[in-house]
Amino acid sequence: MADYRELWQKLGMDLEKHDVLCEVLPQLYGGVYLSQENRPEGMNYYNFVVSEVHGLRIKELDDHKQQGGKVVGTFCIFVPDELILAAGAIGVGLCAGSQFWIEDGERVLPRNICPLVKAFTGAKLSGTCPYFQSCDMIIGETTCDAKKKAWEILDEYVDTYVMDLPQMKREKDYKKWAEEIYDLKDKLEKLTGNTITEEKLHEAIKLCNRKRKALQRLYNARKALNVPISGKDALLISQIAFYDNPERFIEMTNKLCDELEERIEKGISINKKGDKRILISGTPMAVPNWKIHHIVETSGAVVVAEETCTGTRYFENLVDETPTTMDGMINALADRYLKINCACFTPNKGREEDIIRLAKEYRADGVIYNSLQFCHTYNIEYAKVEKALKEAGIPVIFIESDYSNDDIGQIQTRVEAFLEMIGQ
Amino acid sequence: MEYDYYILFNTHTNGLMLANKLKENNIKYTIVPTPRQLSKCCGIAITYALKDEKAILDIIDKSAIKVSGLHSLERKNIDIKFI
């Protein structure tokens, strides 16, 4: 077994504390993932990535840094990966899906803010996330108040750059976002010492579009009546997309999709006849937050899609590959990214339309609206979404939760009642 | 009592090489995180069915793949606790 302790030490990690995480992860993964029946063989790749989650990929980041490369951490799907890649840096989406980091986050943050913000802050402060420790810079954004203020604290620990995301979608907001993307380009060029040329940016746009297409293909397979892959597995793949090597991820995900399409043809399914099809909508689910999916899929239902940042919002809409000038490409990036319907925007009618469209496309029997605790924008937006879904005749239930185990029984009971209700 | 069977490796490369060989030979396997009871280091292991053990040992013998041992662990029902 490879020993990564020397590498972790070099990254300034708290080895003793990190060991606690290493100890529980195999057991959790075994219980949630490996206990599933009839998984596609292609999931072995993602089992591999999880097994080496703090090993092989961290070694790859270290090798890149040894050669003078930079690693940049991000927390939000509005930050354009294309620019990071075009600057010759590696981008990693930083995990913030564990209760493990909450206590350390609460050392510097109030308790009554969202667990995702507390977790990523705690991950840095505790020195237990090797991805965070590998970052030369992190890119934050202004998608919520908790994040906005947390960046100021994180900046004391790691170089933190913040993109100012407009919160409306008027013509001037698109222009403003394009300016922000230009500013990020300058910042990344300074950090890496590399110029982002038109050629490099165009290549990066094509690469990210290929990754989006692989994820679109994966999600398309889930529209089948005989669902070839569990929601849990699809969620894991989306989560891995945020930090894996993009080329390898695209290759392995397309291979898995070949298998899924074959399964659909042969009628091989992970669901039983009569299992309810559920669309999950709401806040992102970062590794290892598999809680709601696990509850749903052990209650006689299958999750067929996620209208979340770790779901369709991440890969819907491609960047237009036609422009080849810098201005043209930056505008194409601004256009694509501002199409994302996040609850931080006002008004946000597009998200209601997205949820209704996805519920129909994926033939969902019902929607579980899932919001992290204290996530004001998603919590408040539920009222509008609920009204729109009711008008469209789509059943919906609201679940607010965090990363703890305390409410699992309660959520299970509510989910079971919801599934029974939509079955009538 | 039921058991799960694991093959451990000193590098992930050997693990992936064996996985490819098992696939070529139509032997069912699963890549899994190494259980803590078997090793303190993070990394991959392979689980297999006991009925395939002889065939797997033959494949290992005939190849340059290095394994750091075959192990079994009693299967236990453990309550899932999210972290």
Short mmCIF file of C-alpha atoms in Angstrom, two decimals:
data_model
loop_
_atom_site.label_atom_id
_atom_site.label_comp_id
_atom_site.label_asym_id
_atom_site.label_seq_id
_atom_site.Cartn_x
_atom_site.Cartn_y
_atom_site.Cartn_z
CA MET A 1 0.00 0.00 0.00
CA ALA A 2 1.38 3.36 -1.00
CA ASP A 3 2.31 5.51 1.95
CA TYR A 4 1.36 9.13 1.43
CA ARG A 5 2.19 10.30 4.94
CA GLU A 6 5.40 12.01 3.86
CA LEU A 7 3.48 13.91 1.19
CA TRP A 8 0.75 14.91 3.66
CA GLN A 9 3.39 16.07 6.12
CA LYS A 10 4.99 18.20 3.42
CA LEU A 11 1.58 19.81 2.85
CA GLY A 12 1.46 20.81 6.50
CA MET A 13 -1.39 18.50 7.41
CA ASP A 14 -2.44 17.45 10.88
CA LEU A 15 -1.71 13.75 10.38
CA GLU A 16 -3.28 12.58 13.60
CA LYS A 17 -6.56 14.33 12.95
CA HIS A 18 -6.53 13.36 9.27
CA ASP A 19 -6.13 9.75 10.33
CA VAL A 20 -9.55 9.89 11.98
CA LEU A 21 -11.05 10.77 8.60
CA CYS A 22 -9.09 8.00 6.85
CA GLU A 23 -10.39 5.53 9.38
CA VAL A 24 -14.09 6.19 8.87
CA LEU A 25 -14.25 6.81 5.12
CA PRO A 26 -13.80 3.17 3.94
CA GLN A 27 -16.55 2.05 6.29
CA LEU A 28 -18.95 4.79 5.21
CA TYR A 29 -18.22 4.15 1.54
CA GLY A 30 -18.70 0.44 2.05
CA GLY A 31 -22.06 0.94 3.73
CA VAL A 32 -23.44 3.51 1.29
CA TYR A 33 -21.90 2.42 -2.02
CA LEU A 34 -20.50 -1.09 -1.98
CA SER A 35 -23.65 -2.50 -0.40
CA GLN A 36 -25.64 -1.65 -3.58
CA GLU A 37 -26.65 -4.53 -5.80
CA ASN A 38 -26.15 -4.79 -9.52
CA ARG A 39 -23.86 -1.77 -9.88
CA PRO A 40 -22.35 -1.17 -13.33
CA GLU A 41 -18.83 -2.58 -13.65
CA GLY A 42 -17.61 0.84 -14.78
CA MET A 43 -18.13 2.09 -11.22
CA ASN A 44 -14.85 0.38 -10.39
CA TYR A 45 -13.05 3.45 -11.70
CA TYR A 46 -14.88 5.73 -9.27
CA ASN A 47 -14.31 3.22 -6.45
CA PHE A 48 -10.65 3.56 -7.34
CA VAL A 49 -10.77 7.37 -7.23
CA VAL A 50 -12.46 7.30 -3.83
CA SER A 51 -9.96 4.75 -2.51
CA GLU A 52 -7.11 7.01 -3.62
CA VAL A 53 -8.96 10.23 -2.82
CA HIS A 54 -6.22 11.65 -0.59
CA GLY A 55 -3.44 9.73 -2.35
CA LEU A 56 -2.97 9.45 -6.08
CA ARG A 57 -4.66 12.72 -7.09
CA ILE A 58 -2.74 14.61 -4.39
CA LYS A 59 0.48 13.06 -5.72
CA GLU A 60 -0.49 14.27 -9.21
CA LEU A 61 -1.05 17.78 -7.87
CA ASP A 62 2.31 17.61 -6.11
CA ASP A 63 4.07 16.47 -9.29
CA HIS A 64 2.48 19.40 -11.14
CA LYS A 65 3.71 21.80 -8.46
CA GLN A 66 7.20 20.29 -8.55
CA GLN A 67 7.32 21.29 -12.20
CA GLY A 68 6.38 24.86 -11.32
CA GLY A 69 2.64 24.46 -11.91
CA LYS A 70 -0.03 25.99 -9.69
CA VAL A 71 -3.12 24.51 -8.06
CA VAL A 72 -6.25 26.63 -7.67
CA GLY A 73 -9.20 25.75 -5.44
CA THR A 74 -12.78 26.71 -6.22
CA PHE A 75 -16.10 26.39 -4.41
CA CYS A 76 -18.72 27.28 -6.94
CA ILE A 77 -19.76 26.38 -10.47
CA PHE A 78 -19.79 30.06 -11.50
CA VAL A 79 -15.99 30.14 -11.45
CA PRO A 80 -14.91 29.32 -15.01
CA ASP A 81 -12.64 26.27 -15.02
CA GLU A 82 -11.66 27.17 -18.58
CA LEU A 83 -9.47 30.06 -17.44
CA ILE A 84 -7.70 27.99 -14.79
CA LEU A 85 -6.86 25.32 -17.37
CA ALA A 86 -5.85 27.86 -20.00
CA ALA A 87 -3.40 29.35 -17.48
CA GLY A 88 -1.76 25.93 -17.15
CA ALA A 89 -3.02 25.51 -13.58
CA ILE A 90 -5.01 22.63 -12.13
CA GLY A 91 -8.39 23.48 -10.65
CA VAL A 92 -9.89 21.51 -7.79
CA GLY A 93 -13.38 21.85 -6.41
CA LEU A 94 -12.89 21.80 -2.68
CA CYS A 95 -15.00 19.39 -0.66
CA ALA A 96 -17.17 20.74 2.04
CA GLY A 97 -19.62 17.96 2.65
CA SER A 98 -18.53 16.59 6.00
CA GLN A 99 -19.58 17.10 9.59
CA PHE A 100 -15.96 16.32 10.46
CA TRP A 101 -14.91 19.91 9.65
CA ILE A 102 -17.80 21.77 11.30
CA GLU A 103 -16.25 22.07 14.75
CA ASP A 104 -13.09 23.66 13.38
CA GLY A 105 -15.16 25.98 11.19
CA GLU A 106 -17.11 27.13 14.23
CA ARG A 107 -13.85 28.26 15.85
CA VAL A 108 -13.95 31.33 13.63
CA LEU A 109 -17.50 31.41 12.24
CA PRO A 110 -20.93 31.72 13.90
CA ARG A 111 -22.81 28.46 14.40
CA ASN A 112 -25.94 29.63 12.65
CA ILE A 113 -24.60 29.70 9.10
CA CYS A 114 -24.67 27.00 6.46
CA PRO A 115 -22.71 23.79 7.07
CA LEU A 116 -20.97 24.00 3.69
CA VAL A 117 -19.27 27.29 4.59
CA LYS A 118 -18.38 26.08 8.09
CA ALA A 119 -17.04 22.83 6.65
CA PHE A 120 -14.74 24.35 4.04
CA THR A 121 -13.42 26.84 6.57
CA GLY A 122 -12.88 24.04 9.08
CA ALA A 123 -11.15 21.90 6.44
CA LYS A 124 -8.55 24.63 5.96
CA LEU A 125 -8.15 25.54 9.61
CA SER A 126 -7.76 21.92 10.69
CA GLY A 127 -5.22 21.08 7.98
CA THR A 128 -7.03 17.84 7.18
CA CYS A 129 -7.89 18.32 3.50
CA PRO A 130 -4.88 17.67 1.25
CA TYR A 131 -6.64 19.36 -1.68
CA PHE A 132 -6.98 22.58 0.29
CA GLN A 133 -3.39 22.23 1.45
CA SER A 134 -2.22 21.85 -2.16
CA CYS A 135 -3.81 25.11 -3.29
CA ASP A 136 -1.64 28.10 -4.16
CA MET A 137 -4.74 30.24 -4.38
CA ILE A 138 -8.47 29.82 -3.90
CA ILE A 139 -11.16 31.60 -5.90
CA GLY A 140 -14.24 32.58 -3.96
CA GLU A 141 -17.36 34.29 -5.23
CA THR A 142 -20.21 36.37 -3.87
CA THR A 143 -23.05 33.85 -4.10
CA CYS A 144 -24.08 34.25 -0.46
CA ASP A 145 -23.36 36.39 2.57
CA ALA A 146 -21.77 33.57 4.57
CA LYS A 147 -19.26 32.87 1.82
CA LYS A 148 -18.54 36.57 1.25
CA LYS A 149 -17.48 37.05 4.84
CA ALA A 150 -15.73 33.68 5.14
CA TRP A 151 -13.34 34.61 2.30
CA GLU A 152 -12.00 37.44 4.47
CA ILE A 153 -11.16 34.92 7.18
CA LEU A 154 -9.76 32.32 4.79
CA ASP A 155 -7.51 34.94 3.22
CA GLU A 156 -5.52 34.89 6.47
CA TYR A 157 -4.65 31.25 5.74
CA VAL A 158 -4.43 31.04 1.94
CA ASP A 159 -4.31 33.58 -0.91
CA THR A 160 -8.02 34.17 -1.61
CA TYR A 161 -9.31 35.89 -4.73
CA VAL A 162 -12.99 36.80 -4.96
CA MET A 163 -15.11 37.13 -8.10
CA ASP A 164 -18.04 39.50 -7.74
CA LEU A 165 -21.01 37.65 -9.23
CA PRO A 166 -23.90 39.93 -10.27
CA GLN A 167 -27.21 38.85 -8.71
CA MET A 168 -29.50 39.94 -11.52
CA LYS A 169 -29.47 39.03 -15.19
CA ARG A 170 -29.78 42.33 -17.00
CA GLU A 171 -27.65 43.30 -20.01
CA LYS A 172 -25.31 45.32 -17.75
CA ASP A 173 -24.89 42.27 -15.47
CA TYR A 174 -23.62 40.19 -18.38
CA LYS A 175 -21.12 42.95 -19.16
CA LYS A 176 -20.09 43.14 -15.51
CA TRP A 177 -19.58 39.36 -15.36
CA ALA A 178 -17.45 39.44 -18.51
CA GLU A 179 -15.30 42.11 -16.81
CA GLU A 180 -14.96 39.89 -13.77
CA ILE A 181 -13.81 37.03 -16.00
CA TYR A 182 -11.23 39.35 -17.58
CA ASP A 183 -9.99 40.31 -14.08
CA LEU A 184 -9.67 36.65 -13.18
CA LYS A 185 -7.65 36.10 -16.34
CA ASP A 186 -5.18 38.78 -15.19
CA LYS A 187 -5.00 37.31 -11.71
CA LEU A 188 -4.34 33.78 -13.01
CA GLU A 189 -1.68 35.03 -15.40
CA LYS A 190 0.09 36.76 -12.52
CA LEU A 191 -0.18 33.67 -10.32
CA THR A 192 1.09 31.20 -12.91
CA GLY A 193 3.41 33.42 -14.93
CA ASN A 194 1.67 32.04 -18.02
CA THR A 195 -0.18 34.07 -20.60
CA ILE A 196 -3.70 32.91 -21.39
CA THR A 197 -3.56 32.97 -25.16
CA GLU A 198 -6.56 32.74 -27.46
CA GLU A 199 -5.42 29.25 -28.53
CA LYS A 200 -5.08 28.00 -24.96
CA LEU A 201 -8.45 29.40 -23.93
CA HIS A 202 -10.15 27.90 -26.96
CA GLU A 203 -8.64 24.49 -26.17
CA ALA A 204 -9.79 24.78 -22.56
CA ILE A 205 -13.32 25.72 -23.65
CA LYS A 206 -13.45 22.62 -25.84
CA LEU A 207 -12.11 20.41 -23.04
CA CYS A 208 -14.67 21.66 -20.50
CA ASN A 209 -17.46 21.24 -23.05
CA ARG A 210 -16.36 17.62 -23.59
CA LYS A 211 -16.59 17.07 -19.84
CA ARG A 212 -20.09 18.62 -19.82
CA LYS A 213 -21.10 16.37 -22.71
CA ALA A 214 -19.89 13.25 -20.85
CA LEU A 215 -22.00 14.25 -17.84
CA GLN A 216 -24.97 15.03 -20.08
CA ARG A 217 -24.63 11.54 -21.55
CA LEU A 218 -24.56 10.04 -18.06
CA TYR A 219 -27.68 11.93 -17.05
CA ASN A 220 -29.46 11.05 -20.30
CA ALA A 221 -29.03 7.37 -19.41
CA ARG A 222 -30.95 8.03 -16.19
CA LYS A 223 -34.02 9.06 -18.16
CA ALA A 224 -34.62 5.44 -19.15
CA LEU A 225 -37.51 3.60 -17.51
CA ASN A 226 -35.13 0.82 -16.48
CA VAL A 227 -32.64 3.07 -14.68
CA PRO A 228 -29.15 1.65 -15.37
CA ILE A 229 -27.35 3.45 -12.51
CA SER A 230 -28.33 4.54 -9.02
CA GLY A 231 -28.67 8.19 -8.08
CA LYS A 232 -25.97 7.67 -5.47
CA ASP A 233 -23.50 6.50 -8.09
CA ALA A 234 -24.39 9.35 -10.45
CA LEU A 235 -23.94 11.83 -7.60
CA LEU A 236 -20.52 10.38 -6.82
CA ILE A 237 -19.46 10.75 -10.45
CA SER A 238 -20.52 14.40 -10.47
CA GLN A 239 -18.64 15.00 -7.24
CA ILE A 240 -15.50 13.38 -8.66
CA ALA A 241 -15.77 15.55 -11.80
CA PHE A 242 -14.78 18.52 -9.66
CA TYR A 243 -11.29 17.29 -8.83
CA ASP A 244 -10.28 14.46 -11.14
CA ASN A 245 -7.97 14.87 -14.13
CA PRO A 246 -10.44 16.13 -16.80
CA GLU A 247 -9.17 13.99 -19.71
CA ARG A 248 -9.16 10.80 -17.61
CA PHE A 249 -12.57 11.64 -16.18
CA ILE A 250 -14.05 12.15 -19.66
CA GLU A 251 -12.58 8.88 -20.93
CA MET A 252 -13.79 6.81 -17.97
CA THR A 253 -17.24 8.44 -17.84
CA ASN A 254 -17.78 7.82 -21.55
CA LYS A 255 -16.73 4.18 -21.04
CA LEU A 256 -19.25 3.88 -18.22
CA CYS A 257 -21.91 5.46 -20.45
CA ASP A 258 -21.24 2.78 -23.12
CA GLU A 259 -22.04 0.20 -20.45
CA LEU A 260 -25.13 2.11 -19.25
CA GLU A 261 -26.51 2.37 -22.78
CA GLU A 262 -25.94 -1.36 -23.23
CA ARG A 263 -27.78 -1.98 -19.96
CA ILE A 264 -30.73 0.09 -21.18
CA GLU A 265 -30.87 -1.96 -24.39
CA LYS A 266 -30.71 -5.23 -22.47
CA GLY A 267 -33.23 -4.08 -19.87
CA ILE A 268 -30.76 -4.28 -16.98
CA SER A 269 -31.82 -2.00 -14.19
CA ILE A 270 -30.92 -1.05 -10.64
CA ASN A 271 -34.52 -0.20 -9.79
CA LYS A 272 -37.43 -2.50 -9.20
CA LYS A 273 -40.71 -2.10 -11.03
CA GLY A 274 -42.80 0.33 -9.03
CA ASP A 275 -39.87 2.17 -7.46
CA LYS A 276 -40.68 5.86 -7.42
CA ARG A 277 -38.52 8.16 -9.54
CA ILE A 278 -37.30 11.21 -7.64
CA LEU A 279 -35.80 14.50 -8.79
CA ILE A 280 -33.71 16.19 -6.11
CA SER A 281 -33.53 19.96 -6.30
CA GLY A 282 -31.64 22.42 -4.16
CA THR A 283 -28.27 23.04 -2.61
CA PRO A 284 -25.00 21.34 -3.64
CA MET A 285 -23.90 18.00 -2.19
CA ALA A 286 -20.14 17.94 -1.75
CA VAL A 287 -18.17 14.78 -0.94
CA PRO A 288 -18.95 12.86 1.26
CA ASN A 289 -22.50 14.19 1.57
CA TRP A 290 -24.52 11.24 0.28
CA LYS A 291 -27.14 11.46 3.02
CA ILE A 292 -30.38 12.34 1.19
CA HIS A 293 -29.64 10.02 -1.75
CA HIS A 294 -28.94 7.16 0.63
CA ILE A 295 -32.17 7.74 2.52
CA VAL A 296 -34.24 7.96 -0.67
CA GLU A 297 -32.66 4.93 -2.31
CA THR A 298 -33.08 2.75 0.75
CA SER A 299 -36.77 3.70 0.94
CA GLY A 300 -37.99 2.15 -2.29
CA ALA A 301 -37.19 4.96 -4.70
CA VAL A 302 -34.50 5.90 -7.17
CA VAL A 303 -33.03 9.36 -7.67
CA VAL A 304 -33.13 10.02 -11.42
CA ALA A 305 -31.64 13.53 -11.50
CA GLU A 306 -30.34 16.40 -9.40
CA GLU A 307 -31.18 20.03 -10.13
CA THR A 308 -28.21 21.15 -8.05
CA CYS A 309 -24.69 22.57 -8.46
CA THR A 310 -23.43 18.98 -8.19
CA GLY A 311 -25.98 17.98 -10.83
CA THR A 312 -27.51 19.57 -13.92
CA ARG A 313 -26.44 23.14 -13.12
CA TYR A 314 -22.82 22.00 -13.48
CA PHE A 315 -23.07 20.74 -17.04
CA GLU A 316 -26.20 22.10 -18.75
CA ASN A 317 -25.48 24.61 -21.53
CA LEU A 318 -22.17 24.45 -23.37
CA VAL A 319 -19.90 27.42 -23.96
CA ASP A 320 -20.24 28.58 -27.57
CA GLU A 321 -17.08 27.35 -29.34
CA THR A 322 -17.54 29.61 -32.37
CA PRO A 323 -15.69 32.71 -31.13
CA THR A 324 -11.88 32.54 -31.30
CA THR A 325 -10.95 36.08 -30.27
CA MET A 326 -10.31 36.82 -26.60
CA ASP A 327 -13.28 39.20 -26.36
CA GLY A 328 -15.53 36.72 -28.11
CA MET A 329 -14.52 33.82 -25.86
CA ILE A 330 -14.82 35.84 -22.64
CA ASN A 331 -18.31 36.94 -23.69
CA ALA A 332 -19.21 33.33 -24.56
CA LEU A 333 -18.04 32.26 -21.09
CA ALA A 334 -20.02 35.06 -19.43
CA ASP A 335 -23.13 34.06 -21.39
CA ARG A 336 -22.89 30.37 -20.50
CA TYR A 337 -22.12 30.84 -16.82
CA LEU A 338 -24.80 33.47 -16.23
CA LYS A 339 -27.37 31.05 -17.62
CA ILE A 340 -27.00 29.01 -14.42
CA ASN A 341 -30.14 29.49 -12.39
CA CYS A 342 -28.82 29.76 -8.82
CA ALA A 343 -31.07 30.95 -6.01
CA CYS A 344 -28.70 33.88 -5.44
CA PHE A 345 -30.35 35.66 -8.39
CA THR A 346 -33.44 37.81 -8.24
CA PRO A 347 -35.82 37.18 -9.83
CA ASN A 348 -35.11 33.52 -10.55
CA LYS A 349 -38.09 32.30 -12.55
CA GLY A 350 -35.72 30.27 -14.75
CA ARG A 351 -35.08 27.85 -11.92
CA GLU A 352 -38.79 27.07 -11.51
CA GLU A 353 -38.94 26.37 -15.25
CA ASP A 354 -35.80 24.19 -15.04
CA ILE A 355 -37.25 22.03 -12.25
CA ILE A 356 -40.55 21.50 -14.09
CA ARG A 357 -38.71 20.70 -17.35
CA LEU A 358 -36.34 18.26 -15.60
CA ALA A 359 -39.18 16.55 -13.72
CA LYS A 360 -40.83 15.88 -17.08
CA GLU A 361 -37.64 14.91 -18.95
CA TYR A 362 -36.61 12.42 -16.25
CA ARG A 363 -40.20 11.23 -15.71
CA ALA A 364 -40.00 12.02 -11.99
CA ASP A 365 -42.91 10.99 -9.78
CA GLY A 366 -41.99 13.71 -7.32
CA VAL A 367 -39.43 16.31 -6.31
CA ILE A 368 -37.48 16.43 -3.07
CA TYR A 369 -36.47 20.02 -2.46
CA ASN A 370 -33.35 19.77 -0.35
CA SER A 371 -31.77 22.76 1.30
CA LEU A 372 -28.82 23.02 3.61
CA GLN A 373 -29.65 24.59 6.96
CA PHE A 374 -29.36 28.39 7.00
CA CYS A 375 -29.04 28.61 3.22
CA HIS A 376 -31.35 31.60 3.01
CA THR A 377 -31.61 31.91 -0.78
CA TYR A 378 -32.59 28.27 -1.38
CA ASN A 379 -34.75 28.13 1.74
CA ILE A 380 -36.71 31.23 0.78
CA GLU A 381 -36.99 30.27 -2.88
CA TYR A 382 -38.86 27.09 -1.91
CA ALA A 383 -42.13 29.05 -1.61
CA LYS A 384 -42.01 30.06 -5.28
CA VAL A 385 -40.86 26.64 -6.46
CA GLU A 386 -43.55 24.85 -4.44
CA LYS A 387 -46.26 27.06 -5.95
CA ALA A 388 -44.97 26.49 -9.50
CA LEU A 389 -44.71 22.72 -9.00
CA LYS A 390 -48.18 22.49 -7.49
CA GLU A 391 -49.59 24.35 -10.48
CA ALA A 392 -47.78 21.89 -12.75
CA GLY A 393 -49.20 18.94 -10.75
CA ILE A 394 -45.79 17.74 -9.55
CA PRO A 395 -45.65 16.57 -5.90
CA VAL A 396 -42.89 18.14 -3.83
CA ILE A 397 -41.55 17.86 -0.29
CA PHE A 398 -39.16 20.23 1.47
CA ILE A 399 -36.26 18.86 3.50
CA GLU A 400 -33.83 21.09 5.34
CA SER A 401 -30.83 19.32 6.73
CA ASP A 402 -27.12 19.48 7.56
CA TYR A 403 -24.31 16.88 7.52
CA SER A 404 -25.08 15.34 10.92
CA ASN A 405 -26.75 12.00 11.62
CA ASP A 406 -29.23 13.49 14.09
CA ASP A 407 -32.17 13.89 11.69
CA ILE A 408 -31.77 10.73 9.58
CA GLY A 409 -34.67 8.87 11.21
CA GLN A 410 -36.93 11.87 10.92
CA ILE A 411 -36.08 12.45 7.23
CA GLN A 412 -36.52 8.74 6.49
CA THR A 413 -40.04 8.84 7.95
CA ARG A 414 -40.95 11.93 5.94
CA VAL A 415 -39.49 10.51 2.71
CA GLU A 416 -41.35 7.22 3.18
CA ALA A 417 -44.63 9.08 3.77
CA PHE A 418 -43.99 11.20 0.67
CA LEU A 419 -43.29 8.12 -1.47
CA GLU A 420 -46.46 6.48 -0.20
CA MET A 421 -48.44 9.64 -0.93
CA ILE A 422 -47.20 10.00 -4.52
CA GLY A 423 -47.95 6.35 -5.14
CA GLN A 424 -51.68 6.87 -4.69
CA MET B 1 -20.39 -16.59 9.43
CA GLU B 2 -19.85 -14.79 6.12
CA TYR B 3 -16.50 -13.42 4.98
CA ASP B 4 -15.28 -10.88 2.43
CA TYR B 5 -12.03 -11.54 0.61
CA TYR B 6 -9.47 -8.86 -0.20
CA ILE B 7 -6.25 -8.54 -2.18
CA LEU B 8 -3.92 -5.78 -0.99
CA PHE B 9 -1.18 -4.04 -3.00
CA ASN B 10 1.83 -1.90 -2.28
CA THR B 11 0.99 0.44 -5.16
CA HIS B 12 -2.23 1.31 -6.93
CA THR B 13 -0.52 0.46 -10.25
CA ASN B 14 -0.34 -3.21 -9.30
CA GLY B 15 -3.96 -3.09 -8.20
CA LEU B 16 -5.10 -1.66 -11.53
CA MET B 17 -2.96 -4.16 -13.46
CA LEU B 18 -4.60 -7.05 -11.63
CA ALA B 19 -8.04 -5.52 -12.13
CA ASN B 20 -7.40 -5.47 -15.89
CA LYS B 21 -6.25 -9.11 -15.84
CA LEU B 22 -9.33 -10.18 -13.89
CA LYS B 23 -11.54 -8.38 -16.37
CA GLU B 24 -9.79 -10.09 -19.30
CA ASN B 25 -10.43 -13.45 -17.60
CA ASN B 26 -14.07 -12.65 -16.80
CA ILE B 27 -13.48 -12.91 -13.07
CA LYS B 28 -15.83 -10.70 -11.07
CA TYR B 29 -14.06 -8.24 -8.77
CA THR B 30 -14.64 -4.88 -7.11
CA ILE B 31 -12.11 -2.16 -6.40
CA VAL B 32 -12.66 -0.94 -2.83
CA PRO B 33 -10.94 1.29 -0.29
CA THR B 34 -8.61 -0.82 1.84
CA PRO B 35 -10.36 -1.65 5.13
CA ARG B 36 -8.61 -0.12 8.12
CA GLN B 37 -8.49 -3.50 9.84
CA LEU B 38 -6.09 -4.65 7.12
CA SER B 39 -3.89 -1.60 6.65
CA LYS B 40 -3.36 1.84 8.16
CA CYS B 41 -2.53 3.33 4.76
CA CYS B 42 -5.19 4.65 2.41
CA GLY B 43 -5.43 3.09 -1.00
CA ILE B 44 -7.09 0.47 -3.13
CA ALA B 45 -7.82 -3.17 -2.50
CA ILE B 46 -9.72 -5.69 -4.61
CA THR B 47 -12.53 -7.89 -3.34
CA TYR B 48 -13.32 -11.20 -4.99
CA ALA B 49 -15.39 -14.34 -4.51
CA LEU B 50 -13.70 -17.23 -2.69
CA LYS B 51 -14.57 -19.61 -5.55
CA ASP B 52 -12.28 -17.57 -7.84
CA GLU B 53 -9.30 -17.54 -5.47
CA LYS B 54 -7.36 -20.32 -7.18
CA ALA B 55 -7.78 -18.78 -10.62
CA ILE B 56 -6.72 -15.39 -9.25
CA LEU B 57 -3.60 -16.87 -7.63
CA ASP B 58 -2.73 -18.50 -10.97
CA ILE B 59 -3.05 -15.14 -12.74
CA ILE B 60 -0.85 -13.47 -10.13
CA ASP B 61 1.76 -16.26 -10.40
CA LYS B 62 1.95 -15.99 -14.15
CA SER B 63 2.28 -12.20 -14.15
CA ALA B 64 4.67 -9.59 -12.82
CA ILE B 65 1.92 -8.17 -10.60
CA LYS B 66 2.98 -7.81 -6.99
CA VAL B 67 0.40 -8.19 -4.28
CA SER B 68 0.99 -7.63 -0.61
CA GLY B 69 -1.36 -10.36 0.51
CA LEU B 70 -4.78 -11.99 0.36
CA HIS B 71 -6.96 -11.52 3.41
CA SER B 72 -10.41 -12.29 4.66
CA LEU B 73 -12.61 -10.32 7.02
CA GLU B 74 -15.78 -11.39 8.74
CA ARG B 75 -18.75 -9.52 7.28
CA LYS B 76 -20.51 -7.42 9.87
CA ASN B 77 -23.63 -5.33 9.66
CA ILE B 78 -22.52 -1.90 10.67
CA ASP B 79 -24.78 1.10 11.17
CA ILE B 80 -24.02 3.77 8.60
CA LYS B 81 -22.79 6.95 10.19
CA PHE B 82 -22.18 9.94 7.96
CA ILE B 83 -19.07 11.94 8.71
#
